[in-house]
Amino acid sequence: MQKILITGGSGLVGQRITDLLEKKGYQVAWLSRSNQSGRKSFLWNVEKQEIDQEAMEWADAVIHLAGTGVAEKRWTPERKKLILESRTQSTQLLYSAIEKSAKRPNTFISASAVGFYGFNTGTALVDETSPAGTDFLANVVVAWENEVKKMEHLQLRTVLLRIGIVLDADGGALREMLKLPVAAPLGSGDQWMSWIHIEDLARMFVFALEKTTLQGIYNAVAPNPATNQQITQEAASAKGKAYLGIGVPGFVLNLVLGEMAAMVLGGNRVSCQKIQKAGFQFEFYDLTAALKDIFRN
């Protein structure tokens, strides 16, 4: 029975991956700042660069999801530093612990983000060979991926999944988009959003774990990107919420969100062909079906 160590296991995606792995008979432990009740866990503290070395002796594979949320608070200089360092320093700490370990995990699977391509790539379809953007988030993802790629020096099979907009009823983009009494597109509403149902994302992490020929970078997005206006309108319909077709003006978003507004006013149209060619099969290709499933309860 394989033993899987997850960082960021208590988050939305981490919990879904944990459930899926346990249903398949894997042993799962979380790497956490504090002991998790009812859950096998090991302790670490990224700021102090401290980690329970036993975690690496225990694990056959590591799934690395930990990182400060990018959309939860305004981007002050302190917040931006935290967003970057929570990703780079956590990966450095894992590298150091694995390097010291007498028994090493054989696989390292890390979250990444389609933010790699930049805030706004227009209507062009980007894939894993497309260049990095030059904005704040793109720079964060580049630095983060560079740390993850070092795992290959330790002879670990290394996979990075560049995650798009995760659709889930309990949190993330949908909850924010449907917070107000009336749902409305952001800015023009024409900007592309490369989405993925949370169940498909959890399944993709398990696929990356089990398909031992998989290595390198893959986009974790569904096959049919949609515009901000499409997603907002269909999500409002699926939830039975009023929808107003007039977009929230960009200048209002800039006032409210500051620099972070670029994240919602821009967009990416991202290809998932590479992961499909590797054999991954999506359950949710279609936005309408995905949203109906998410809000069916």
Tab-separated table of C-alpha atoms in Angstrom:
chain	number	residue	atom	x	y	z
A	1	MET	CA	0.000	0.000	0.000
A	2	GLN	CA	1.541	3.286	-1.116
A	3	LYS	CA	1.978	6.112	1.386
A	4	ILE	CA	1.219	9.610	0.094
A	5	LEU	CA	2.284	12.793	1.900
A	6	ILE	CA	0.237	15.907	1.033
A	7	THR	CA	1.121	19.538	1.805
A	8	GLY	CA	-1.893	21.849	1.838
A	9	GLY	CA	-4.076	18.805	2.494
A	10	SER	CA	-6.712	20.731	4.465
A	11	GLY	CA	-7.549	22.977	1.487
A	12	LEU	CA	-10.447	22.337	-0.923
A	13	VAL	CA	-8.324	20.493	-3.479
A	14	GLY	CA	-6.228	18.698	-0.856
A	15	GLN	CA	-9.312	17.284	0.837
A	16	ARG	CA	-10.739	15.984	-2.468
A	17	ILE	CA	-7.429	14.342	-3.390
A	18	THR	CA	-7.207	12.793	0.104
A	19	ASP	CA	-10.743	11.350	-0.160
A	20	LEU	CA	-10.032	9.928	-3.610
A	21	LEU	CA	-6.731	8.349	-2.571
A	22	GLU	CA	-8.179	6.791	0.581
A	23	LYS	CA	-11.090	5.311	-1.378
A	24	LYS	CA	-8.485	3.664	-3.619
A	25	GLY	CA	-6.668	2.166	-0.625
A	26	TYR	CA	-3.694	4.543	-0.296
A	27	GLN	CA	-2.393	5.642	3.097
A	28	VAL	CA	-2.441	9.445	3.301
A	29	ALA	CA	-0.752	11.833	5.723
A	30	TRP	CA	-0.744	15.623	5.755
A	31	LEU	CA	2.251	17.866	6.351
A	32	SER	CA	0.777	20.593	8.564
A	33	ARG	CA	1.659	23.401	10.955
A	34	SER	CA	-0.349	21.629	13.683
A	35	ASN	CA	-1.583	18.096	14.362
A	36	GLN	CA	-4.824	17.311	12.524
A	37	SER	CA	-7.443	15.518	14.634
A	38	GLY	CA	-8.374	12.145	13.188
A	39	ARG	CA	-5.708	12.387	10.490
A	40	LYS	CA	-2.143	11.090	10.335
A	41	SER	CA	0.041	14.178	10.101
A	42	PHE	CA	3.625	15.354	10.329
A	43	LEU	CA	4.654	18.864	11.426
A	44	TRP	CA	6.498	21.536	9.502
A	45	ASN	CA	7.046	25.279	9.763
A	46	VAL	CA	8.047	26.902	6.471
A	47	GLU	CA	8.996	30.294	7.973
A	48	LYS	CA	11.395	28.628	10.426
A	49	GLN	CA	12.470	26.055	7.791
A	50	GLU	CA	11.637	23.232	10.214
A	51	ILE	CA	10.209	19.847	9.214
A	52	ASP	CA	9.670	16.416	10.772
A	53	GLN	CA	12.305	14.406	8.910
A	54	GLU	CA	10.309	11.220	9.535
A	55	ALA	CA	7.728	12.439	6.979
A	56	MET	CA	10.173	11.800	4.129
A	57	GLU	CA	11.183	8.385	5.471
A	58	TRP	CA	7.448	7.508	5.596
A	59	ALA	CA	6.338	8.801	2.173
A	60	ASP	CA	6.465	6.943	-1.139
A	61	ALA	CA	5.249	10.093	-2.958
A	62	VAL	CA	4.670	13.766	-2.171
A	63	ILE	CA	1.798	15.900	-3.468
A	64	HIS	CA	2.691	19.553	-2.893
A	65	LEU	CA	-0.245	21.978	-2.802
A	66	ALA	CA	0.797	24.422	-0.069
A	67	GLY	CA	0.865	28.156	-0.799
A	68	THR	CA	-0.747	31.360	0.464
A	69	GLY	CA	-3.988	32.173	-1.394
A	70	VAL	CA	-3.539	34.720	-4.191
A	71	ALA	CA	-7.113	36.068	-4.225
A	72	GLU	CA	-7.974	36.330	-0.527
A	73	LYS	CA	-6.475	39.737	0.350
A	74	ARG	CA	-5.221	42.885	-1.403
A	75	TRP	CA	-1.684	42.643	-2.722
A	76	THR	CA	0.306	44.766	-0.319
A	77	PRO	CA	4.103	44.404	-0.594
A	78	GLU	CA	3.957	42.121	2.473
A	79	ARG	CA	1.216	39.967	0.934
A	80	LYS	CA	3.106	39.630	-2.361
A	81	LYS	CA	6.221	38.520	-0.465
A	82	LEU	CA	4.132	35.902	1.378
A	83	ILE	CA	2.525	34.629	-1.869
A	84	LEU	CA	5.986	34.104	-3.396
A	85	GLU	CA	7.877	32.772	-0.375
A	86	SER	CA	5.132	30.391	0.788
A	87	ARG	CA	5.663	28.565	-2.512
A	88	THR	CA	9.413	28.817	-3.051
A	89	GLN	CA	10.502	28.329	0.583
A	90	SER	CA	8.112	25.417	1.184
A	91	THR	CA	9.529	23.668	-1.896
A	92	GLN	CA	13.101	24.395	-0.769
A	93	LEU	CA	12.304	22.908	2.657
A	94	LEU	CA	10.910	19.737	1.053
A	95	TYR	CA	13.967	19.471	-1.213
A	96	SER	CA	16.323	19.778	1.749
A	97	ALA	CA	14.401	17.146	3.761
A	98	ILE	CA	14.287	14.704	0.829
A	99	GLU	CA	18.000	15.218	0.118
A	100	LYS	CA	18.844	14.309	3.745
A	101	SER	CA	16.503	11.313	3.853
A	102	ALA	CA	17.953	7.782	3.888
A	103	LYS	CA	14.755	6.504	2.237
A	104	ARG	CA	13.386	8.927	-0.360
A	105	PRO	CA	9.962	9.257	-1.985
A	106	ASN	CA	10.050	8.234	-5.651
A	107	THR	CA	7.519	10.789	-6.974
A	108	PHE	CA	6.942	14.519	-6.456
A	109	ILE	CA	3.742	16.053	-7.855
A	110	SER	CA	3.302	19.791	-7.449
A	111	ALA	CA	0.553	22.286	-8.051
A	112	SER	CA	1.408	25.191	-10.333
A	113	ALA	CA	-0.849	27.718	-12.088
A	114	VAL	CA	-1.866	28.916	-15.546
A	115	GLY	CA	-0.844	32.326	-14.182
A	116	PHE	CA	2.522	31.269	-15.651
A	117	TYR	CA	1.339	32.557	-19.055
A	118	GLY	CA	0.547	36.061	-17.774
A	119	PHE	CA	-2.562	37.962	-16.692
A	120	ASN	CA	-3.936	38.327	-20.195
A	121	THR	CA	-3.026	36.247	-23.238
A	122	GLY	CA	-6.080	37.385	-25.230
A	123	THR	CA	-7.754	34.894	-27.565
A	124	ALA	CA	-4.584	32.909	-28.395
A	125	LEU	CA	-4.659	29.257	-27.294
A	126	VAL	CA	-1.586	28.738	-25.080
A	127	ASP	CA	0.037	25.403	-24.260
A	128	GLU	CA	2.928	24.110	-22.143
A	129	THR	CA	5.480	25.380	-24.711
A	130	SER	CA	4.152	28.980	-24.598
A	131	PRO	CA	6.387	31.608	-22.961
A	132	ALA	CA	5.967	32.901	-19.418
A	133	GLY	CA	4.277	36.227	-18.744
A	134	THR	CA	6.106	39.134	-17.129
A	135	ASP	CA	3.627	40.232	-14.428
A	136	PHE	CA	3.732	39.520	-10.684
A	137	LEU	CA	1.878	36.198	-10.721
A	138	ALA	CA	3.783	34.908	-13.744
A	139	ASN	CA	7.051	35.693	-11.942
A	140	VAL	CA	5.798	33.842	-8.845
A	141	VAL	CA	4.912	30.746	-10.879
A	142	VAL	CA	8.260	30.773	-12.717
A	143	ALA	CA	10.184	30.968	-9.404
A	144	TRP	CA	7.971	28.239	-7.888
A	145	GLU	CA	8.371	25.875	-10.847
A	146	ASN	CA	12.132	26.409	-10.874
A	147	GLU	CA	12.286	25.179	-7.260
A	148	VAL	CA	10.077	22.159	-8.050
A	149	LYS	CA	12.189	21.171	-11.068
A	150	LYS	CA	15.208	20.764	-8.741
A	151	MET	CA	13.521	17.584	-7.411
A	152	GLU	CA	14.676	15.906	-10.629
A	153	HIS	CA	18.271	16.296	-9.364
A	154	LEU	CA	17.284	13.875	-6.568
A	155	GLN	CA	16.068	11.307	-9.149
A	156	LEU	CA	12.415	11.878	-8.265
A	157	ARG	CA	9.807	11.589	-11.015
A	158	THR	CA	8.505	15.162	-11.027
A	159	VAL	CA	5.153	16.380	-12.387
A	160	LEU	CA	3.798	19.943	-12.321
A	161	LEU	CA	0.103	20.633	-12.932
A	162	ARG	CA	-0.650	24.209	-14.024
A	163	ILE	CA	-4.105	24.689	-12.537
A	164	GLY	CA	-6.762	26.952	-14.032
A	165	ILE	CA	-9.968	28.298	-12.421
A	166	VAL	CA	-11.198	25.532	-10.093
A	167	LEU	CA	-14.991	25.172	-10.098
A	168	ASP	CA	-16.411	24.078	-6.745
A	169	ALA	CA	-19.489	25.137	-4.752
A	170	ASP	CA	-17.630	25.382	-1.442
A	171	GLY	CA	-15.000	27.949	-2.339
A	172	GLY	CA	-12.692	29.438	-4.944
A	173	ALA	CA	-13.801	31.516	-7.930
A	174	LEU	CA	-17.485	30.503	-8.024
A	175	ARG	CA	-18.165	31.519	-4.442
A	176	GLU	CA	-16.608	34.933	-5.098
A	177	MET	CA	-18.464	35.404	-8.410
A	178	LEU	CA	-21.828	34.625	-6.801
A	179	LYS	CA	-21.314	36.515	-3.535
A	180	LEU	CA	-23.361	39.605	-4.441
A	181	PRO	CA	-27.183	39.546	-4.554
A	182	VAL	CA	-27.028	39.803	-8.364
A	183	ALA	CA	-24.386	38.000	-10.469
A	184	ALA	CA	-22.676	40.115	-13.145
A	185	PRO	CA	-19.670	39.685	-15.457
A	186	LEU	CA	-16.398	41.420	-14.582
A	187	GLY	CA	-15.189	44.157	-16.926
A	188	SER	CA	-16.135	43.383	-20.535
A	189	GLY	CA	-16.928	39.757	-19.656
A	190	ASP	CA	-15.145	38.707	-22.863
A	191	GLN	CA	-11.972	37.550	-21.110
A	192	TRP	CA	-11.282	33.816	-21.293
A	193	MET	CA	-11.359	31.637	-18.182
A	194	SER	CA	-9.766	28.198	-18.393
A	195	TRP	CA	-11.759	26.233	-15.830
A	196	ILE	CA	-11.685	22.726	-14.351
A	197	HIS	CA	-14.225	20.883	-12.164
A	198	ILE	CA	-12.672	20.137	-8.757
A	199	GLU	CA	-13.371	16.401	-9.174
A	200	ASP	CA	-11.455	16.287	-12.467
A	201	LEU	CA	-8.579	18.182	-10.841
A	202	ALA	CA	-8.407	15.710	-7.933
A	203	ARG	CA	-8.566	12.823	-10.427
A	204	MET	CA	-5.742	14.411	-12.447
A	205	PHE	CA	-3.442	14.460	-9.402
A	206	VAL	CA	-4.188	10.771	-8.801
A	207	PHE	CA	-3.624	10.080	-12.533
A	208	ALA	CA	-0.219	11.825	-12.295
A	209	LEU	CA	0.607	9.673	-9.275
A	210	GLU	CA	-0.404	6.373	-10.880
A	211	LYS	CA	0.830	6.882	-14.458
A	212	THR	CA	4.529	6.407	-13.836
A	213	THR	CA	5.551	7.515	-17.358
A	214	LEU	CA	4.177	11.005	-16.694
A	215	GLN	CA	6.878	13.628	-16.155
A	216	GLY	CA	7.158	17.394	-16.562
A	217	ILE	CA	4.543	20.136	-16.978
A	218	TYR	CA	0.848	19.668	-17.847
A	219	ASN	CA	-2.011	22.164	-17.961
A	220	ALA	CA	-4.794	21.224	-15.535
A	221	VAL	CA	-7.777	22.775	-17.326
A	222	ALA	CA	-10.902	21.357	-18.997
A	223	PRO	CA	-11.085	21.049	-22.809
A	224	ASN	CA	-13.540	23.946	-23.353
A	225	PRO	CA	-12.503	27.319	-21.894
A	226	ALA	CA	-15.339	29.842	-21.536
A	227	THR	CA	-15.596	33.602	-21.184
A	228	ASN	CA	-16.149	35.315	-17.863
A	229	GLN	CA	-19.634	36.311	-19.028
A	230	GLN	CA	-20.522	32.703	-19.967
A	231	ILE	CA	-19.337	31.276	-16.651
A	232	THR	CA	-21.071	33.990	-14.597
A	233	GLN	CA	-24.373	33.630	-16.464
A	234	GLU	CA	-24.388	29.816	-16.393
A	235	ALA	CA	-23.298	29.646	-12.745
A	236	ALA	CA	-26.096	32.080	-11.775
A	237	SER	CA	-28.587	29.943	-13.709
A	238	ALA	CA	-27.353	26.681	-12.115
A	239	LYS	CA	-27.590	28.215	-8.633
A	240	GLY	CA	-30.942	29.904	-9.306
A	241	LYS	CA	-29.511	33.380	-8.794
A	242	ALA	CA	-30.427	36.632	-10.568
A	243	TYR	CA	-28.050	37.623	-13.380
A	244	LEU	CA	-27.405	41.129	-14.707
A	245	GLY	CA	-25.745	41.313	-18.127
A	246	ILE	CA	-24.020	44.645	-17.413
A	247	GLY	CA	-20.379	44.134	-16.485
A	248	VAL	CA	-18.789	45.558	-13.328
A	249	PRO	CA	-16.604	48.363	-14.765
A	250	GLY	CA	-12.854	47.828	-14.755
A	251	PHE	CA	-12.172	51.089	-12.892
A	252	VAL	CA	-14.445	49.932	-10.024
A	253	LEU	CA	-12.554	46.624	-9.799
A	254	ASN	CA	-9.256	48.524	-9.831
A	255	LEU	CA	-10.480	50.680	-6.933
A	256	VAL	CA	-11.697	47.699	-4.911
A	257	LEU	CA	-8.984	45.153	-5.712
A	258	GLY	CA	-5.964	47.271	-6.632
A	259	GLU	CA	-3.289	45.415	-8.636
A	260	MET	CA	-5.184	42.149	-8.088
A	261	ALA	CA	-7.912	43.403	-10.494
A	262	ALA	CA	-5.636	42.458	-13.419
A	263	MET	CA	-6.194	38.839	-12.443
A	264	VAL	CA	-9.951	39.026	-13.160
A	265	LEU	CA	-9.925	41.586	-15.968
A	266	GLY	CA	-7.403	39.574	-17.983
A	267	GLY	CA	-7.773	35.976	-19.082
A	268	ASN	CA	-6.151	32.888	-20.593
A	269	ARG	CA	-7.365	30.373	-23.144
A	270	VAL	CA	-5.342	27.301	-22.213
A	271	SER	CA	-4.965	23.942	-23.998
A	272	CYS	CA	-5.218	20.612	-22.139
A	273	GLN	CA	-4.249	18.500	-25.169
A	274	LYS	CA	-0.985	17.300	-23.615
A	275	ILE	CA	-2.629	15.656	-20.567
A	276	GLN	CA	-5.345	14.177	-22.810
A	277	LYS	CA	-2.704	12.673	-25.112
A	278	ALA	CA	-1.096	11.146	-22.010
A	279	GLY	CA	-4.379	9.302	-21.408
A	280	PHE	CA	-6.305	11.432	-18.922
A	281	GLN	CA	-10.067	11.368	-19.522
A	282	PHE	CA	-12.201	14.236	-18.259
A	283	GLU	CA	-15.583	13.594	-16.682
A	284	PHE	CA	-16.607	17.231	-17.191
A	285	TYR	CA	-15.902	18.594	-20.687
A	286	ASP	CA	-18.933	20.828	-20.779
A	287	LEU	CA	-19.380	23.946	-18.626
A	288	THR	CA	-23.166	23.554	-18.297
A	289	ALA	CA	-22.854	19.931	-17.113
A	290	ALA	CA	-20.019	20.843	-14.728
A	291	LEU	CA	-22.024	23.652	-13.107
A	292	LYS	CA	-25.185	21.526	-12.883
A	293	ASP	CA	-23.160	18.861	-11.070
A	294	ILE	CA	-21.574	21.393	-8.719
A	295	PHE	CA	-24.899	22.991	-7.719
A	296	ARG	CA	-27.057	19.853	-7.844
A	297	ASN	CA	-27.397	19.866	-4.035
